[in-house]
DNA sequence: GATGAATGAGCTTTCATTCAT
DNA sequence: AATGAATGAAAGCTCATTCAT
């Protein structure tokens, strides 16, 4: 009769502590012993749950991105209309990144690692989130076009651009030591793009407000 | 009688070969011995020119970004007007990234490393290029506003957004295995932003052309 | 109500599966987990029957050699006269080694281990079989001398030589990838020794037959 | 200008000390650190000369057997006739084994390892010595037959038997804690075989002497 | 009795850096 | 200036053994 412990719960616990250590020290500087110590378990125990350090790294990223996807999905589903979904996505991104600011540099390391390793699971995990965001963005874009808010646009290209911009803004935020408010940057971004895509009628309605935002900057 | 060798030239030679090795294998997987072998010199010789592996890494990044800055500066200076400068910057970015596609993942590693290391020189070097691009973008934005092409906009915020978008598109390009043409993505980006910023007169002039680009996507 | 299991039977079962694993992978490469898996029991269960991996190794060897001794004893006891006993021993050895050819390298590991470990039980177990074979050989030698087949010879020295030769031939057989028929090698050995020990009268009787065997080799 | 050190000499020095450590503790119990300490060098230095611990093990065995082969070759070449060559080989074997008695158990470990590892170099090295001894034995046997000392015999089978007997006697000597004099055992072996192989004329000449040796045992 | 989750000592191997030549 | 032999700290991972259930 084995001890009544939830293997999944323990696994999650390890991932949580590993995320802390990885976030603080980076992948290469984090030692398995550090993680074990922080998780208050033996070094060997980690290997009962993860075959290698690399697998643990993947699990940390996976947990992070799964949370991210869940958060957005939840928020978006609660929105009554397309325009508020746009805001919900923006807010989710900002909130999420800010709440995990310390872990942010780890993203870069993960991406870099994904591009080097032979293990295809890394790029696959990245693709999953990208696909999730792309599908979300495409549907939303089509809704906005159909509703007459947006002019005709290639939904896939636009969704990818949106995602790319988000990553770029996030990257700038991290590399500049988070010296500007992330939410302001996202709002500014939205104003520029909004103005670009708005259909003539919608533009007439909103141009004054968006124009003043352009002038204000972040 | 020692051979008459230019210390600076030899230094550059080491950096060049180090860049190749780092690009192929990544920072952590690249061994000083590999670099020495590729550069056809003794392992100890590298240390006559660089105190540590980290310093060499910095030198590689520095050389890369200096080239990048020079290229853009050269191209922009050759442009007669603001609108062609916009194209020149876009083309330079695309061309540069594409010509060094193999080295691209190294950028991520560099950024990740810069965010971890105690050595401030890394973030400083990053900032230098960012400042260079920001200044360029701000001046150009102001020119476009003054010339009546662009509506009023906070030049700094817009320049940063432009830079961020470039990074984001580049990131997407790399992470998706360079599965789409980078130049098309940059052109699409320009169309969206252009439509957003164009002043009413300019918009009237260009809206048809830009609108069709939106529909085409990448 | 626990299942009615014979502790001794379970112990034997573990030894049997351990022998398989040890034989396949060698002592150091065999993991307790492998053995438990093959025996279809929990890892901890092995420790209910054996204090250490080393003890289990000893048990495997013990079982093997006990079987060997039983086999020889049985065969020899069934023989009506000394000469047929000689054949019985030879056949038993050949048969036994051949039937366990896969396990043969393990013998070497066992002997090597016995010579290193502090645990005296290993050398003791080896000695037991050696003593068994020596006694058997000495009695047989004396019988052959008394019956007039053999010339006068120091029975102990001769018995040990016989045992040593068997081990040596077996060793050669194993190290040469079992590339020659073991039985032929044993027969050849017997011819050489036979010719050496035969008393004049017996020699006259058998010399032609043995001489032709010498010429044929193996 | 590199330091003037003889790489081959240093390599031999490492092998010598590794042989000591391996002999004392066995392969698995010997740690690279132990060897480095005994050789009075850094642990990493060993890896400048040997890719793995396994390679070092092979080098130790190779050195040992090369010495053995040289010794026998030298002694045999110095002999004027076939009969004295027989004695020379026997004496060389005895002397060699005795002088390296401490290293003897390592042989077993080496053989065991050779039978397990994927690296074919191990069995190849074993085969080289076996072939050397076989060729030597075959030539000698033929000489003895041609000279009329020996009766007709398959030279190859007899040479292999001789080698096998030597190994077996050595094995017994080691496993019995070297409790009997090795030279006496080899002499006894020779008497038995000699009596078996001698041609009638030679037998008449030597039978008394050999017969008394048989009675004396070891 | 049976189990397997937990453990941590201990291993081989790597590699940035040094420094004598 | 150039070299490469020497180094040893360090790290990921293994696995025999324990013990709470």
XYZ file of N, CA and C (backbone and C1' of nucleotides) in Angstrom, chain C residues 10 42-45 48-49, chain E residues 1-7:
70
model
N 9.612 -18.599 -3.156
C 9.712 -17.218 -3.659
C 11.169 -16.790 -3.741
N 7.932 -6.095 -6.354
C 8.403 -4.757 -5.998
C 9.870 -4.779 -5.637
N 10.524 -3.634 -5.867
C 11.950 -3.544 -5.602
C 12.253 -3.848 -4.137
N 11.407 -3.340 -3.277
C 11.644 -3.538 -1.856
C 11.536 -4.992 -1.430
N 10.772 -5.749 -2.186
C 10.548 -7.145 -1.817
C 11.830 -7.963 -1.855
N 13.520 -8.198 1.289
C 12.947 -9.067 2.311
C 13.653 -10.422 2.306
N 14.295 -10.715 1.175
C 14.906 -12.049 1.028
C 16.437 -12.001 0.987
P 7.895 -10.770 6.800
O 6.398 -11.106 6.289
C 6.020 -12.242 5.528
C 5.201 -11.807 4.335
C 6.060 -11.310 3.178
O 5.388 -11.620 1.949
C 4.742 -9.520 3.978
P 6.036 -11.249 0.577
O 5.530 -9.766 0.335
C 4.177 -9.574 -0.047
C 4.000 -8.184 -0.610
C 5.052 -7.777 -1.644
O 4.364 -7.251 -2.762
C 4.959 -6.170 0.114
P 5.171 -6.852 -4.072
O 5.310 -5.296 -3.835
C 4.104 -4.541 -3.695
C 4.439 -3.152 -3.253
C 5.449 -2.425 -4.137
O 4.732 -1.551 -4.958
C 5.741 -1.959 -1.825
P 5.130 -1.320 -6.453
O 5.488 0.223 -6.374
C 4.773 1.083 -5.493
C 5.675 2.241 -5.111
C 6.687 2.652 -6.184
O 6.976 4.029 -6.039
C 7.845 2.011 -4.296
P 6.242 5.081 -6.875
O 6.419 6.360 -5.948
C 5.635 6.499 -4.767
C 6.394 7.289 -3.721
C 7.201 8.468 -4.249
O 7.121 9.496 -3.266
C 8.680 6.923 -3.241
P 7.888 10.840 -3.520
O 9.243 10.615 -2.700
C 9.162 10.407 -1.298
C 10.552 10.259 -0.731
C 11.567 11.304 -1.218
O 12.111 11.974 -0.102
C 12.445 9.102 -1.442
P 13.093 13.164 -0.346
O 14.498 12.458 -0.229
C 14.760 11.683 0.934
C 16.032 10.918 0.756
C 17.228 11.766 0.302
O 18.125 11.867 1.385
C 17.146 9.663 -0.811
